[in-house]
mmCIF file of C-alpha atoms and ligand atoms in Angstrom:
data_model
loop_
_atom_site.group_PDB
_atom_site.id
_atom_site.type_symbol
_atom_site.label_atom_id
_atom_site.label_comp_id
_atom_site.label_asym_id
_atom_site.label_seq_id
_atom_site.Cartn_x
_atom_site.Cartn_y
_atom_site.Cartn_z
ATOM 1 C CA MET A 1 11.304 -12.472 -12.427
ATOM 2 C CA VAL A 2 10.692 -11.948 -16.161
ATOM 3 C CA THR A 3 7.844 -9.979 -17.736
ATOM 4 C CA SER A 4 6.979 -10.479 -21.411
ATOM 5 C CA SER A 5 4.139 -9.134 -23.504
ATOM 6 C CA ALA A 6 2.491 -10.123 -26.779
ATOM 7 C CA PRO A 7 -0.109 -8.374 -28.936
ATOM 8 C CA GLY A 8 -3.706 -9.254 -29.704
ATOM 9 C CA LYS A 9 -4.909 -9.273 -33.309
ATOM 10 C CA VAL A 10 -7.764 -8.749 -35.688
ATOM 11 C CA TYR A 11 -8.440 -10.798 -38.790
ATOM 12 C CA LEU A 12 -8.373 -8.612 -41.865
ATOM 13 C CA PHE A 13 -9.591 -11.756 -43.656
ATOM 14 C CA GLY A 14 -9.869 -15.496 -43.410
ATOM 15 C CA GLU A 15 -10.868 -16.725 -39.921
ATOM 16 C CA HIS A 16 -12.547 -20.154 -39.852
ATOM 17 C CA ALA A 17 -11.538 -20.950 -43.454
ATOM 18 C CA VAL A 18 -7.902 -20.980 -42.252
ATOM 19 C CA VAL A 19 -8.729 -24.077 -40.165
ATOM 20 C CA TYR A 20 -9.260 -25.955 -43.489
ATOM 21 C CA GLY A 21 -6.014 -24.847 -45.106
ATOM 22 C CA GLU A 22 -7.243 -21.658 -46.778
ATOM 23 C CA PRO A 23 -5.050 -18.558 -46.355
ATOM 24 C CA ALA A 24 -5.794 -15.907 -43.715
ATOM 25 C CA VAL A 25 -4.381 -12.468 -42.943
ATOM 26 C CA PRO A 26 -4.434 -11.595 -39.237
ATOM 27 C CA CYS A 27 -2.893 -8.304 -38.072
ATOM 28 C CA ALA A 28 -1.397 -7.631 -34.641
ATOM 29 C CA ILE A 29 -2.897 -4.637 -32.828
ATOM 30 C CA GLU A 30 -1.542 -2.349 -30.141
ATOM 31 C CA ARG A 31 -3.352 -4.102 -27.290
ATOM 32 C CA ARG A 32 -1.169 -6.437 -25.277
ATOM 33 C CA ALA A 33 -1.276 -9.253 -22.772
ATOM 34 C CA THR A 34 1.519 -9.037 -20.212
ATOM 35 C CA VAL A 35 2.729 -12.069 -18.253
ATOM 36 C CA THR A 36 5.195 -12.087 -15.376
ATOM 37 C CA ALA A 37 6.775 -15.408 -14.375
ATOM 38 C CA THR A 38 8.755 -15.891 -11.179
ATOM 39 C CA GLU A 39 10.242 -19.278 -10.393
ATOM 40 C CA ARG A 40 9.101 -20.811 -7.092
ATOM 41 C CA GLU A 41 11.037 -23.057 -4.774
ATOM 42 C CA ASP A 42 8.394 -25.782 -5.022
ATOM 43 C CA ALA A 43 6.740 -27.272 -8.124
ATOM 44 C CA ALA A 44 3.420 -25.449 -7.699
ATOM 45 C CA LEU A 45 1.844 -23.052 -10.160
ATOM 46 C CA ARG A 46 0.146 -19.976 -8.751
ATOM 47 C CA VAL A 47 -1.664 -17.804 -11.256
ATOM 48 C CA ARG A 48 -2.842 -14.309 -10.536
ATOM 49 C CA ALA A 49 -4.912 -12.564 -13.152
ATOM 50 C CA GLY A 50 -4.981 -8.857 -12.443
ATOM 51 C CA ASP A 51 -7.135 -7.707 -15.312
ATOM 52 C CA LEU A 52 -8.458 -9.998 -17.989
ATOM 53 C CA THR A 53 -11.404 -7.736 -18.522
ATOM 54 C CA LEU A 54 -12.879 -10.087 -15.998
ATOM 55 C CA ASP A 55 -13.199 -8.484 -12.608
ATOM 56 C CA GLY A 56 -9.773 -9.537 -11.426
ATOM 57 C CA PHE A 57 -9.259 -12.765 -9.579
ATOM 58 C CA THR A 58 -6.606 -14.805 -7.834
ATOM 59 C CA VAL A 59 -6.492 -18.543 -8.163
ATOM 60 C CA GLU A 60 -4.129 -21.008 -6.571
ATOM 61 C CA TYR A 61 -3.973 -24.401 -8.123
ATOM 62 C CA ASN A 62 -1.575 -27.176 -9.010
ATOM 63 C CA GLY A 63 -2.206 -27.848 -12.621
ATOM 64 C CA ASP A 64 -5.889 -28.586 -13.035
ATOM 65 C CA THR A 65 -8.927 -26.338 -12.872
ATOM 66 C CA SER A 66 -11.204 -28.669 -10.897
ATOM 67 C CA GLY A 67 -10.598 -26.920 -7.589
ATOM 68 C CA THR A 68 -11.029 -23.314 -8.712
ATOM 69 C CA PRO A 69 -12.667 -21.139 -6.087
ATOM 70 C CA ASP A 70 -16.045 -19.555 -6.506
ATOM 71 C CA VAL A 71 -15.263 -16.250 -8.182
ATOM 72 C CA ASP A 72 -17.603 -13.805 -9.791
ATOM 73 C CA VAL A 73 -16.671 -14.451 -13.406
ATOM 74 C CA ASP A 74 -18.046 -16.579 -16.164
ATOM 75 C CA GLN A 75 -16.786 -20.077 -15.254
ATOM 76 C CA PRO A 76 -16.107 -21.324 -18.803
ATOM 77 C CA LEU A 77 -14.024 -18.198 -19.480
ATOM 78 C CA LEU A 78 -12.139 -18.636 -16.223
ATOM 79 C CA GLU A 79 -11.464 -22.309 -16.942
ATOM 80 C CA ALA A 80 -10.373 -21.483 -20.467
ATOM 81 C CA ALA A 81 -7.971 -18.795 -19.229
ATOM 82 C CA MET A 82 -6.502 -21.150 -16.628
ATOM 83 C CA GLY A 83 -6.265 -23.956 -19.165
ATOM 84 C CA TYR A 84 -4.231 -21.799 -21.544
ATOM 85 C CA VAL A 85 -1.837 -20.598 -18.829
ATOM 86 C CA ASN A 86 -1.430 -24.121 -17.506
ATOM 87 C CA GLU A 87 -0.530 -25.569 -20.907
ATOM 88 C CA ALA A 88 1.796 -22.643 -21.684
ATOM 89 C CA ILE A 89 3.715 -23.359 -18.479
ATOM 90 C CA GLU A 90 3.904 -27.042 -19.465
ATOM 91 C CA GLN A 91 5.498 -25.966 -22.755
ATOM 92 C CA ALA A 92 8.006 -23.767 -20.911
ATOM 93 C CA ARG A 93 8.915 -26.624 -18.562
ATOM 94 C CA ASP A 94 9.393 -28.907 -21.548
ATOM 95 C CA ALA A 95 11.445 -26.362 -23.542
ATOM 96 C CA ALA A 96 13.778 -25.756 -20.590
ATOM 97 C CA ASP A 97 13.835 -29.463 -19.669
ATOM 98 C CA ARG A 98 12.649 -28.572 -16.165
ATOM 99 C CA PRO A 99 9.464 -30.634 -15.710
ATOM 100 C CA GLU A 100 9.265 -29.851 -11.981
ATOM 101 C CA ALA A 101 9.705 -26.073 -12.207
ATOM 102 C CA GLY A 102 7.119 -24.109 -10.213
ATOM 103 C CA PHE A 103 6.001 -20.553 -10.967
ATOM 104 C CA ASP A 104 4.134 -17.559 -9.708
ATOM 105 C CA VAL A 105 2.482 -16.176 -12.817
ATOM 106 C CA THR A 106 0.701 -12.846 -13.119
ATOM 107 C CA VAL A 107 -1.390 -12.092 -16.174
ATOM 108 C CA ASP A 108 -2.586 -8.621 -17.123
ATOM 109 C CA SER A 109 -4.315 -8.125 -20.397
ATOM 110 C CA ALA A 110 -5.865 -5.214 -22.247
ATOM 111 C CA ILE A 111 -7.479 -7.676 -24.661
ATOM 112 C CA PRO A 112 -11.027 -8.774 -23.814
ATOM 113 C CA LEU A 113 -11.260 -12.528 -23.275
ATOM 114 C CA GLY A 114 -12.827 -14.713 -25.954
ATOM 115 C CA ALA A 115 -13.890 -11.682 -27.973
ATOM 116 C CA GLY A 116 -12.056 -12.349 -31.241
ATOM 117 C CA LEU A 117 -8.957 -10.272 -30.501
ATOM 118 C CA GLY A 118 -6.643 -13.189 -29.830
ATOM 119 C CA SER A 119 -6.470 -12.861 -26.045
ATOM 120 C CA SER A 120 -5.649 -16.513 -25.461
ATOM 121 C CA ALA A 121 -2.874 -16.568 -28.076
ATOM 122 C CA ALA A 122 -1.332 -13.388 -26.625
ATOM 123 C CA VAL A 123 -1.406 -14.772 -23.074
ATOM 124 C CA VAL A 124 0.070 -18.101 -24.186
ATOM 125 C CA VAL A 125 2.855 -16.514 -26.260
ATOM 126 C CA ALA A 126 3.818 -14.077 -23.484
ATOM 127 C CA ALA A 127 3.651 -16.840 -20.840
ATOM 128 C CA ILE A 128 5.907 -19.212 -22.796
ATOM 129 C CA ASP A 129 8.435 -16.433 -23.384
ATOM 130 C CA ALA A 130 8.445 -15.176 -19.777
ATOM 131 C CA ALA A 131 8.579 -18.636 -18.164
ATOM 132 C CA THR A 132 11.329 -20.024 -20.407
ATOM 133 C CA ARG A 133 13.458 -16.894 -19.923
ATOM 134 C CA GLU A 134 12.909 -17.167 -16.171
ATOM 135 C CA LEU A 135 14.431 -20.671 -16.447
ATOM 136 C CA GLY A 136 17.393 -19.226 -18.365
ATOM 137 C CA VAL A 137 16.319 -20.308 -21.863
ATOM 138 C CA ALA A 138 15.561 -17.816 -24.671
ATOM 139 C CA LEU A 139 13.555 -19.475 -27.453
ATOM 140 C CA ASP A 140 13.552 -18.090 -30.970
ATOM 141 C CA ALA A 141 10.273 -16.684 -32.300
ATOM 142 C CA GLU A 142 9.553 -19.727 -34.511
ATOM 143 C CA GLU A 143 9.762 -22.062 -31.534
ATOM 144 C CA ILE A 144 7.552 -19.841 -29.376
ATOM 145 C CA ALA A 145 4.952 -19.761 -32.176
ATOM 146 C CA GLU A 146 5.135 -23.547 -32.597
ATOM 147 C CA ARG A 147 4.783 -24.230 -28.860
ATOM 148 C CA ALA A 148 1.953 -21.683 -28.523
ATOM 149 C CA TYR A 149 0.138 -23.382 -31.398
ATOM 150 C CA ARG A 150 0.439 -26.738 -29.580
ATOM 151 C CA VAL A 151 -1.151 -25.129 -26.512
ATOM 152 C CA GLU A 152 -4.128 -23.868 -28.531
ATOM 153 C CA LEU A 153 -4.534 -27.276 -30.182
ATOM 154 C CA GLU A 154 -4.538 -28.965 -26.780
ATOM 155 C CA VAL A 155 -6.951 -26.558 -25.082
ATOM 156 C CA GLN A 156 -9.270 -26.253 -28.120
ATOM 157 C CA ASN A 157 -9.539 -30.031 -28.632
ATOM 158 C CA GLY A 158 -7.563 -30.060 -31.850
ATOM 159 C CA GLU A 159 -9.579 -27.171 -33.395
ATOM 160 C CA ALA A 160 -6.984 -24.463 -34.072
ATOM 161 C CA SER A 161 -4.952 -22.992 -36.884
ATOM 162 C CA ARG A 162 -1.516 -21.422 -36.508
ATOM 163 C CA ALA A 163 -2.889 -17.960 -37.339
ATOM 164 C CA ASP A 164 -3.503 -16.431 -33.904
ATOM 165 C CA THR A 165 -0.347 -17.701 -32.253
ATOM 166 C CA PHE A 166 1.950 -16.923 -35.198
ATOM 167 C CA CYS A 167 0.555 -13.385 -35.502
ATOM 168 C CA SER A 168 0.906 -12.695 -31.791
ATOM 169 C CA THR A 169 4.489 -13.982 -31.777
ATOM 170 C CA MET A 170 5.671 -12.103 -34.876
ATOM 171 C CA GLY A 171 3.567 -8.927 -34.780
ATOM 172 C CA GLY A 172 2.601 -6.941 -37.884
ATOM 173 C CA ALA A 173 0.402 -8.365 -40.625
ATOM 174 C CA VAL A 174 0.975 -12.043 -41.338
ATOM 175 C CA ARG A 175 -0.178 -14.604 -43.852
ATOM 176 C CA VAL A 176 -0.986 -18.121 -42.726
ATOM 177 C CA GLU A 177 -1.883 -21.009 -45.002
ATOM 178 C CA GLY A 178 -1.653 -24.384 -43.299
ATOM 179 C CA GLU A 179 1.902 -24.702 -42.008
ATOM 180 C CA ASP A 180 3.175 -21.906 -44.236
ATOM 181 C CA CYS A 181 3.310 -18.831 -41.994
ATOM 182 C CA ARG A 182 5.070 -15.588 -42.840
ATOM 183 C CA ARG A 183 5.104 -11.899 -42.078
ATOM 184 C CA LEU A 184 3.896 -9.505 -44.750
ATOM 185 C CA GLU A 185 6.265 -6.613 -45.364
ATOM 186 C CA ASP A 186 5.435 -3.087 -46.571
ATOM 187 C CA VAL A 187 1.878 -3.166 -45.262
ATOM 188 C CA PRO A 188 0.154 0.248 -45.382
ATOM 189 C CA ASN A 189 -1.226 1.899 -42.286
ATOM 190 C CA LEU A 190 -4.554 0.172 -41.675
ATOM 191 C CA PRO A 191 -6.987 2.432 -39.773
ATOM 192 C CA PHE A 192 -8.719 -0.223 -37.668
ATOM 193 C CA VAL A 193 -11.718 0.632 -35.527
ATOM 194 C CA ILE A 194 -13.014 -2.060 -33.200
ATOM 195 C CA GLY A 195 -16.504 -2.453 -31.795
ATOM 196 C CA TYR A 196 -16.954 -4.744 -28.780
ATOM 197 C CA ASP A 197 -20.350 -6.025 -27.618
ATOM 198 C CA GLY A 198 -19.038 -6.988 -24.154
ATOM 199 C CA GLY A 199 -19.604 -10.678 -24.883
ATOM 200 C CA SER A 200 -17.633 -13.634 -26.123
ATOM 201 C CA GLY A 201 -18.009 -16.703 -28.286
ATOM 202 C CA ASP A 202 -16.991 -20.303 -27.651
ATOM 203 C CA THR A 203 -14.240 -20.830 -30.245
ATOM 204 C CA GLY A 204 -14.296 -24.646 -30.034
ATOM 205 C CA ALA A 205 -18.081 -24.841 -30.488
ATOM 206 C CA LEU A 206 -18.080 -22.282 -33.332
ATOM 207 C CA VAL A 207 -15.280 -24.081 -35.166
ATOM 208 C CA SER A 208 -17.057 -27.431 -34.847
ATOM 209 C CA GLY A 209 -20.310 -25.831 -36.017
ATOM 210 C CA VAL A 210 -18.592 -24.745 -39.233
ATOM 211 C CA ARG A 211 -16.987 -28.196 -39.544
ATOM 212 C CA SER A 212 -20.435 -29.874 -39.383
ATOM 213 C CA LEU A 213 -21.981 -27.477 -41.906
ATOM 214 C CA ARG A 214 -19.032 -27.954 -44.223
ATOM 215 C CA SER A 215 -19.374 -31.745 -44.167
ATOM 216 C CA GLU A 216 -23.171 -31.680 -44.475
ATOM 217 C CA TYR A 217 -23.580 -29.152 -47.303
ATOM 218 C CA ASP A 218 -21.440 -28.803 -50.415
ATOM 219 C CA PHE A 219 -22.397 -25.133 -50.592
ATOM 220 C CA ALA A 220 -20.985 -24.608 -47.082
ATOM 221 C CA ALA A 221 -17.718 -26.189 -48.245
ATOM 222 C CA ASP A 222 -17.892 -23.868 -51.281
ATOM 223 C CA THR A 223 -18.394 -20.916 -48.911
ATOM 224 C CA VAL A 224 -15.212 -21.838 -47.031
ATOM 225 C CA ALA A 225 -13.347 -22.111 -50.363
ATOM 226 C CA ALA A 226 -14.830 -18.738 -51.444
ATOM 227 C CA ILE A 227 -13.325 -17.151 -48.334
ATOM 228 C CA GLY A 228 -9.947 -18.507 -49.484
ATOM 229 C CA ASP A 229 -10.438 -16.895 -52.935
ATOM 230 C CA LEU A 230 -11.418 -13.645 -51.258
ATOM 231 C CA VAL A 231 -8.288 -13.677 -49.094
ATOM 232 C CA ARG A 232 -6.073 -14.102 -52.172
ATOM 233 C CA ARG A 233 -7.724 -11.040 -53.729
ATOM 234 C CA GLY A 234 -7.361 -9.237 -50.409
ATOM 235 C CA GLU A 235 -3.621 -9.876 -50.443
ATOM 236 C CA ARG A 236 -3.382 -8.185 -53.832
ATOM 237 C CA ALA A 237 -5.410 -5.210 -52.559
ATOM 238 C CA LEU A 238 -3.117 -5.007 -49.535
ATOM 239 C CA ALA A 239 -0.009 -5.003 -51.727
ATOM 240 C CA ALA A 240 -1.606 -2.291 -53.905
ATOM 241 C CA GLU A 241 -2.547 -0.313 -50.746
ATOM 242 C CA ASP A 242 -6.109 -0.196 -52.104
ATOM 243 C CA LEU A 243 -8.108 0.491 -48.931
ATOM 244 C CA ASP A 244 -11.432 0.814 -50.801
ATOM 245 C CA GLU A 245 -11.068 -2.682 -52.221
ATOM 246 C CA LEU A 246 -9.952 -4.012 -48.826
ATOM 247 C CA GLY A 247 -13.159 -2.565 -47.329
ATOM 248 C CA ARG A 248 -15.375 -4.156 -50.000
ATOM 249 C CA LEU A 249 -13.708 -7.516 -49.409
ATOM 250 C CA MET A 250 -14.154 -7.177 -45.632
ATOM 251 C CA ASP A 251 -17.899 -6.645 -46.196
ATOM 252 C CA PHE A 252 -17.990 -9.726 -48.401
ATOM 253 C CA ASN A 253 -16.020 -11.764 -45.871
ATOM 254 C CA HIS A 254 -18.526 -10.860 -43.151
ATOM 255 C CA GLY A 255 -21.394 -12.037 -45.355
ATOM 256 C CA LEU A 256 -19.712 -15.387 -45.963
ATOM 257 C CA LEU A 257 -19.004 -15.828 -42.234
ATOM 258 C CA ALA A 258 -22.641 -15.002 -41.458
ATOM 259 C CA ALA A 259 -23.698 -17.671 -43.967
ATOM 260 C CA LEU A 260 -21.566 -20.134 -41.995
ATOM 261 C CA GLY A 261 -23.560 -19.258 -38.866
ATOM 262 C CA VAL A 262 -20.841 -17.556 -36.822
ATOM 263 C CA SER A 263 -22.181 -14.002 -36.693
ATOM 264 C CA ALA A 264 -24.587 -12.694 -34.050
ATOM 265 C CA ARG A 265 -27.237 -9.994 -33.891
ATOM 266 C CA SER A 266 -24.898 -7.680 -31.949
ATOM 267 C CA LEU A 267 -22.059 -8.228 -34.440
ATOM 268 C CA ASP A 268 -24.360 -7.602 -37.424
ATOM 269 C CA ALA A 269 -25.688 -4.430 -35.748
ATOM 270 C CA MET A 270 -22.148 -3.099 -35.242
ATOM 271 C CA VAL A 271 -21.097 -4.046 -38.781
ATOM 272 C CA TRP A 272 -24.096 -2.187 -40.236
ATOM 273 C CA ALA A 273 -23.555 0.839 -38.000
ATOM 274 C CA ALA A 274 -19.934 1.028 -39.187
ATOM 275 C CA ARG A 275 -20.912 0.692 -42.844
ATOM 276 C CA GLU A 276 -23.674 3.287 -42.576
ATOM 277 C CA ALA A 277 -21.201 5.666 -40.947
ATOM 278 C CA SER A 278 -17.997 6.112 -42.896
ATOM 279 C CA ALA A 279 -16.260 2.721 -42.779
ATOM 280 C CA LYS A 280 -14.706 1.416 -45.974
ATOM 281 C CA GLY A 281 -15.793 -2.027 -44.792
ATOM 282 C CA ALA A 282 -16.542 -4.003 -41.641
ATOM 283 C CA LYS A 283 -16.624 -7.614 -40.521
ATOM 284 C CA LEU A 284 -16.653 -9.741 -37.420
ATOM 285 C CA THR A 285 -13.194 -10.785 -36.263
ATOM 286 C CA GLY A 286 -12.116 -14.122 -34.795
ATOM 287 C CA ALA A 287 -14.401 -17.020 -34.034
ATOM 288 C CA GLY A 288 -17.578 -14.897 -33.845
ATOM 289 C CA GLY A 289 -20.719 -15.695 -31.876
ATOM 290 C CA GLY A 290 -20.231 -12.405 -29.996
ATOM 291 C CA GLY A 291 -17.268 -10.192 -29.176
ATOM 292 C CA CYS A 292 -15.755 -7.815 -31.699
ATOM 293 C CA ILE A 293 -16.072 -6.429 -35.173
ATOM 294 C CA VAL A 294 -13.297 -4.646 -37.061
ATOM 295 C CA ALA A 295 -13.898 -1.773 -39.467
ATOM 296 C CA LEU A 296 -11.545 0.251 -41.665
ATOM 297 C CA ASP A 297 -12.015 3.984 -41.240
ATOM 298 C CA ASP A 298 -9.478 6.785 -41.045
ATOM 299 C CA SER A 299 -12.125 9.319 -39.973
ATOM 300 C CA THR A 300 -13.897 9.448 -36.593
ATOM 301 C CA GLY A 301 -17.279 8.473 -38.110
ATOM 302 C CA THR A 302 -17.289 4.758 -37.307
ATOM 303 C CA GLU A 303 -16.109 5.169 -33.733
ATOM 304 C CA THR A 304 -18.813 7.765 -33.058
ATOM 305 C CA ALA A 305 -21.526 5.654 -34.726
ATOM 306 C CA LEU A 306 -20.503 2.580 -32.728
ATOM 307 C CA ASP A 307 -20.631 4.601 -29.502
ATOM 308 C CA TYR A 308 -24.334 5.143 -30.202
ATOM 309 C CA THR A 309 -25.108 1.618 -31.410
ATOM 310 C CA PRO A 310 -27.264 -0.408 -28.995
ATOM 311 C CA GLY A 311 -25.332 -3.535 -28.053
ATOM 312 C CA CYS A 312 -21.906 -1.956 -28.588
ATOM 313 C CA GLU A 313 -20.242 -1.710 -25.201
ATOM 314 C CA ARG A 314 -17.033 -0.063 -26.352
ATOM 315 C CA ALA A 315 -15.538 1.271 -29.576
ATOM 316 C CA PHE A 316 -11.864 2.058 -29.971
ATOM 317 C CA ARG A 317 -9.167 2.589 -32.535
ATOM 318 C CA ALA A 318 -6.384 0.000 -32.685
ATOM 319 C CA ASP A 319 -3.259 0.588 -34.732
ATOM 320 C CA LEU A 320 -1.239 -2.181 -36.309
ATOM 321 C CA ASP A 321 1.470 -3.307 -33.873
ATOM 322 C CA THR A 322 4.679 -4.190 -35.678
ATOM 323 C CA ASP A 323 6.193 -5.672 -32.502
ATOM 324 C CA GLY A 324 5.438 -9.285 -31.645
ATOM 325 C CA VAL A 325 6.390 -10.909 -28.357
ATOM 326 C CA ARG A 326 8.898 -8.853 -26.384
ATOM 327 C CA VAL A 327 10.554 -8.766 -22.997
ATOM 328 C CA GLU A 328 9.296 -5.915 -20.830
ATOM 329 C CA ARG A 329 11.409 -6.582 -17.743
ATOM 330 C CA ALA A 330 14.050 -9.172 -16.909
HETATM 331 C C1 MEV B 401 -10.166 -17.834 -33.846
HETATM 332 O O1 MEV B 401 -9.521 -16.657 -33.383
HETATM 333 C C2 MEV B 401 -9.897 -18.028 -35.321
HETATM 334 C C3 MEV B 401 -10.461 -19.296 -35.918
HETATM 335 O O2 MEV B 401 -10.110 -19.288 -37.322
HETATM 336 C C4 MEV B 401 -9.891 -20.531 -35.269
HETATM 337 C C5 MEV B 401 -8.406 -20.714 -35.572
HETATM 338 O O3 MEV B 401 -7.913 -20.245 -36.575
HETATM 339 O O4 MEV B 401 -7.740 -21.392 -34.754
HETATM 340 C C6 MEV B 401 -11.983 -19.342 -35.830
#
């Protein structure tokens, strides 16, 4: 039995535009998905999800989601979660050259599903690490990130960048531009506050919505390119530890994402509540459509304001997590 964990993340800048080769800066946060893999004697895969901020469910299946039982959770979210675990196990089987290996897998996650905090990437990264180690193979971080990226590509119908999976594997703040992925060193303490509306967005649909807008309107393509320019400025502000400028650029980034149609009333309400409190800046994080916003605030003002914002289900502080994937128990 091996247990591994991997962190969730917020995007300081650059989601969506990163899909078209622009740079992005995601940051790992101290909220983890934990996966335990135990090899079985047969080739079956049994997945138990203790807490995925769903109500907790147990599913037995042999590789496809068609026969999932009737459980009291949102079916698309359930199928997505199962799809990610299934493909991660396929990657582990392939990496260890054990195509028939069966597993009992338990997933526990403190990262809300589909809410922009990289839950799927964290589950996939931790699952690949735990399952390969259980088969006696320890992959290096680059290979875990590469295989986790392939899982997201497969499950999200080809609509994925390397950002979420690389960040969850490496931890810390990272920079991703196409295939060029690296960790950023000497990053200042970033006082993240997260607001969560209790909902989720459909990443695949949101990414294809932006793709259609971008091909239909030149100004939408320009908006995507403007996000890239903004990220490059953001990198300079990060290196200069200029939190005020980072906040201004986060506000701008949210506006550009809203123009691309990926915000939501609840996300806008939380962003405005954060700004009107004491945040240096605030933006949606991840694919959008619902889920989470991230604000920068080292005082308690934003968290308190979000607690009183209609539509905000939970507000919490999340520190940068410098650890990526790690073994918890072997
Ligand atoms: C989703 O967390 C981030 C997106 O940029 C998609 C991706 O990068 O794969 C919207």
